[in-house]
Short mmCIF file of C-alpha atoms and ligand atoms in Angstrom, two decimals:
data_model
loop_
_atom_site.label_atom_id
_atom_site.label_comp_id
_atom_site.label_asym_id
_atom_site.label_seq_id
_atom_site.Cartn_x
_atom_site.Cartn_y
_atom_site.Cartn_z
CA MET A 77 126.02 64.31 143.08
CA ILE A 78 127.98 66.12 145.76
CA GLU A 79 127.46 64.63 149.17
CA LYS A 80 126.14 67.33 151.45
CA LYS A 81 127.76 67.35 154.84
CA LEU A 82 127.24 69.31 158.00
CA ILE A 83 129.51 72.32 158.25
CA ASP A 84 131.25 73.44 161.42
CA ILE A 85 132.88 76.75 160.51
CA HIS A 86 134.81 77.26 163.74
CA ILE A 87 136.33 74.57 165.90
CA HIS A 88 139.49 74.60 167.99
CA ASN A 89 140.03 70.95 168.79
CA GLY A 90 138.57 68.42 166.47
CA ASN A 91 138.57 67.28 162.91
CA ASP A 92 136.32 66.28 160.06
CA THR A 93 134.20 63.22 160.58
CA THR A 94 132.41 61.18 157.94
CA ASN A 95 129.47 63.59 157.88
CA ILE A 96 131.05 66.85 159.07
CA ILE A 97 133.34 69.33 157.35
CA ALA A 98 135.14 71.35 160.02
CA ILE A 99 137.17 74.52 159.64
CA LYS A 100 139.76 74.32 162.34
CA ASN A 101 140.95 77.56 163.86
CA TYR A 102 144.64 78.18 164.43
CA PHE A 103 146.17 81.08 166.25
CA ILE A 104 149.09 82.60 164.39
CA ASP A 105 151.18 82.29 167.57
CA GLN A 106 150.59 78.54 167.60
CA ALA A 107 152.58 75.83 165.76
CA ILE A 108 150.72 75.02 162.55
CA SER A 109 151.34 71.81 160.65
CA LEU A 110 149.00 71.11 157.80
CA GLN A 111 147.85 68.06 155.88
CA PRO A 112 146.76 68.48 152.26
CA ASP A 113 143.06 68.05 153.04
CA ASP A 114 142.91 70.33 156.06
CA ARG A 115 140.60 73.30 156.13
CA ILE A 116 141.62 76.03 158.51
CA SER A 117 141.21 79.63 159.56
CA VAL A 118 144.14 81.50 161.02
CA GLY A 119 144.59 84.84 162.71
CA LEU A 120 145.80 86.70 165.75
CA HIS A 121 143.17 86.61 168.49
CA PRO A 122 142.69 89.99 170.24
CA TRP A 123 143.42 88.33 173.59
CA HIS A 124 146.81 87.22 172.31
CA ILE A 125 148.01 90.61 171.16
CA ASP A 126 151.23 91.38 172.91
CA GLU A 127 152.11 95.05 172.67
CA THR A 128 155.78 94.29 172.33
CA MET A 129 155.31 91.79 169.51
CA SER A 130 157.08 92.32 166.23
CA GLN A 131 155.30 92.72 162.92
CA CYS A 132 156.48 89.39 161.52
CA TRP A 133 153.12 87.75 162.17
CA ILE A 134 151.73 89.86 159.31
CA ASP A 135 154.15 88.31 156.77
CA GLN A 136 153.48 84.93 158.25
CA LEU A 137 149.71 85.38 157.91
CA ASN A 138 150.10 86.69 154.36
CA ASN A 139 152.08 83.59 153.42
CA LEU A 140 149.64 81.22 155.09
CA ALA A 141 146.73 82.93 153.33
CA LYS A 142 148.11 81.71 149.99
CA LEU A 143 147.80 78.07 151.01
CA PRO A 144 144.82 76.09 149.68
CA GLN A 145 144.04 74.82 153.20
CA VAL A 146 143.39 78.34 154.50
CA LEU A 147 139.70 79.07 153.92
CA ALA A 148 139.35 82.11 156.17
CA ILE A 149 141.26 84.76 158.09
CA GLY A 150 140.58 84.88 161.84
CA GLU A 151 139.49 84.58 164.42
CA THR A 152 140.34 88.21 164.86
CA GLY A 153 138.37 91.18 166.06
CA LEU A 154 137.49 93.48 168.90
CA ASP A 155 136.87 92.71 172.56
CA LEU A 156 136.09 95.51 174.98
CA ARG A 157 136.17 93.16 177.96
CA LYS A 158 139.59 91.67 177.51
CA GLY A 159 142.88 92.34 175.74
CA PRO A 160 144.80 95.53 174.95
CA SER A 161 143.28 98.95 174.23
CA LEU A 162 140.66 99.33 171.52
CA ASP A 163 143.13 101.37 169.44
CA ILE A 164 145.64 98.57 169.42
CA GLN A 165 143.01 95.92 168.76
CA THR A 166 141.62 98.00 165.89
CA GLU A 167 145.05 98.39 164.31
CA ILE A 168 145.63 94.63 164.41
CA PHE A 169 142.11 93.90 163.19
CA ILE A 170 142.61 96.21 160.20
CA LYS A 171 145.74 94.24 159.21
CA HIS A 172 143.59 91.11 159.12
CA ILE A 173 140.94 92.90 157.05
CA GLU A 174 143.61 93.92 154.53
CA ILE A 175 144.95 90.38 154.28
CA ALA A 176 141.44 88.94 153.87
CA GLU A 177 140.77 91.45 151.08
CA ALA A 178 144.10 90.76 149.37
CA HIS A 179 143.47 87.02 149.31
CA ASN A 180 139.73 87.17 148.76
CA LEU A 181 139.00 85.23 151.96
CA PRO A 182 136.19 85.57 154.49
CA LEU A 183 136.92 86.95 157.96
CA ILE A 184 135.97 85.08 161.13
CA ILE A 185 135.27 87.74 163.75
CA HIS A 186 135.39 87.63 167.53
CA CYS A 187 133.39 90.60 168.80
CA VAL A 188 132.54 91.34 172.41
CA LYS A 189 130.71 94.57 173.31
CA ALA A 190 132.14 96.30 170.25
CA PHE A 191 129.40 95.99 167.62
CA PRO A 192 129.13 99.76 166.97
CA ASN A 193 132.90 99.83 166.37
CA LEU A 194 132.66 96.83 164.07
CA ILE A 195 129.86 98.39 162.02
CA GLU A 196 131.76 101.66 161.83
CA LEU A 197 134.82 99.88 160.45
CA LYS A 198 132.77 98.02 157.86
CA LYS A 199 131.11 101.25 156.73
CA ARG A 200 134.44 102.99 156.49
CA LEU A 201 136.50 100.26 154.83
CA LYS A 202 133.79 98.81 152.54
CA PRO A 203 135.36 95.33 152.36
CA HIS A 204 134.42 92.85 149.64
CA SER A 205 135.16 89.75 151.71
CA PRO A 206 132.35 88.35 153.85
CA TRP A 207 132.53 89.23 157.56
CA ILE A 208 131.27 86.41 159.77
CA ILE A 209 130.65 87.03 163.46
CA HIS A 210 131.41 83.81 165.25
CA GLY A 211 129.78 82.63 168.48
CA TYR A 212 127.05 85.16 167.86
CA THR A 213 124.87 86.10 170.85
CA GLY A 214 123.64 89.61 170.02
CA ASN A 215 120.21 90.97 170.88
CA ALA A 216 117.48 91.89 168.40
CA ALA A 217 118.47 95.56 168.02
CA THR A 218 122.12 94.76 167.37
CA THR A 219 121.18 91.97 164.99
CA ALA A 220 118.91 94.26 162.96
CA GLN A 221 121.77 96.71 162.52
CA LEU A 222 124.26 94.03 161.56
CA ILE A 223 121.84 92.57 159.01
CA ARG A 224 121.59 95.99 157.37
CA HIS A 225 125.36 95.89 156.89
CA ASN A 226 125.42 92.39 155.40
CA PHE A 227 127.20 90.63 158.21
CA PHE A 228 127.15 86.84 158.39
CA PHE A 229 126.43 85.08 161.70
CA SER A 230 127.68 81.84 163.16
CA PHE A 231 125.78 80.27 166.05
CA GLY A 232 127.22 77.85 168.56
CA LYS A 233 126.42 76.24 171.89
CA ARG A 234 124.50 79.23 173.26
CA LEU A 235 121.68 78.35 170.87
CA LEU A 236 121.08 75.28 173.04
CA LEU A 237 120.34 77.24 176.21
CA PRO A 238 116.61 77.15 176.92
CA GLN A 239 116.60 80.62 178.50
CA SER A 240 118.42 82.23 175.58
CA ASN A 241 116.72 84.71 173.24
CA LEU A 242 118.94 83.52 170.45
CA SER A 243 116.22 81.51 168.79
CA GLU A 244 114.40 84.80 168.12
CA THR A 245 117.62 86.33 166.84
CA LEU A 246 118.25 83.37 164.55
CA LYS A 247 114.82 83.74 162.96
CA MET A 248 115.50 87.40 162.11
CA ILE A 249 118.49 86.61 159.92
CA PRO A 250 118.17 85.93 156.18
CA LYS A 251 119.05 82.26 155.81
CA GLU A 252 121.91 82.84 153.35
CA PHE A 253 123.76 84.64 156.13
CA ILE A 254 123.78 81.80 158.70
CA PHE A 255 126.46 79.32 159.78
CA PHE A 256 126.97 76.99 162.75
CA GLU A 257 130.00 76.15 164.86
CA THR A 258 131.14 74.36 167.99
CA ASP A 259 134.16 76.55 168.88
CA ASP A 260 135.84 75.02 171.96
CA SER A 261 132.67 73.36 173.34
CA GLY A 262 133.57 69.78 172.43
CA LEU A 263 130.00 69.28 171.13
CA SER A 264 129.15 67.85 167.74
CA VAL A 265 127.77 70.49 165.39
CA GLU A 266 124.91 68.10 164.73
CA VAL A 267 123.21 69.15 167.99
CA ILE A 268 123.32 72.78 166.87
CA TYR A 269 121.72 71.80 163.54
CA GLN A 270 119.03 69.84 165.42
CA ARG A 271 118.18 72.83 167.61
CA ALA A 272 118.17 75.22 164.66
CA ALA A 273 115.87 72.89 162.68
CA GLU A 274 113.46 72.95 165.64
CA ILE A 275 113.59 76.75 165.75
CA PHE A 276 112.93 77.03 162.00
CA HIS A 277 110.35 74.22 161.98
CA CYS A 278 112.21 72.67 159.09
CA SER A 279 113.85 69.30 158.59
CA GLU A 280 117.50 68.74 159.37
CA VAL A 281 118.01 67.72 155.75
CA GLU A 282 116.72 71.09 154.54
CA LEU A 283 119.05 72.84 156.93
CA ILE A 284 122.05 70.75 155.91
CA ASP A 285 121.32 71.62 152.31
CA LEU A 286 120.98 75.31 153.05
CA ILE A 287 124.14 75.66 155.14
CA PHE A 288 126.11 73.58 152.66
CA ARG A 289 125.18 76.02 149.92
CA ASN A 290 126.18 78.93 152.16
CA TYR A 291 129.50 77.20 152.79
CA GLN A 292 130.17 76.65 149.10
CA LYS A 293 129.34 80.23 148.29
CA ILE A 294 131.44 81.83 151.01
CA PHE A 295 134.33 79.43 151.62
CA GLU A 296 134.83 77.60 148.36
CA HIS A 297 134.59 80.43 145.91
CA SER A 298 138.11 81.74 146.05
CA ALA A 299 140.29 81.65 142.97
CA LYS A 300 142.90 79.38 144.54
CA LYS A 301 140.46 76.47 144.98
ZN1 ZN B 803 137.03 80.34 168.90
#
């Protein structure tokens, strides 16, 4: 029987533990040294886009995407609060989308105040790879729209805030479209699972089982595994 572990789909500093599988995020402009068992995502964060940068990161990302350790492309995306113009961010984001499609890998998306733009791109490009919005904090109206377009959602530390409406948002989402993460919080993903189990009125074991199946379906399906 496969041992079902907790899944943390987006972490910056931290590693697997005995009961957690973690997908560590690397920025393409960061030194990357990989061990055979690592699981990572890699991309160019919109905040790191330098308008004078050369195109060589695209080849680099394409090469990395072939490695068995690379389970997702990202984080990448659109941020209307920070970073270069939306046009430039969109151009860079589309490169990531193309690479994700070419390698049959899911996309880990950073999206701030740009959900209409994100939906528009998905409608236009009709990607096959799953699009996962990380650190999701959207309201009910935005969530309903994103659900209609088959987005996946990853919830992190904001789910723990008592004043947050995110518990209502979480309950709206079909369970096959949910993931959890700790990002740069330094928390253990276990506390996110505990909170989510409370919200769903289910056991932690049920939730571990569910998210593990989601993980296998989305991250372990690709032909190179
Ligand atoms: Zn992050």
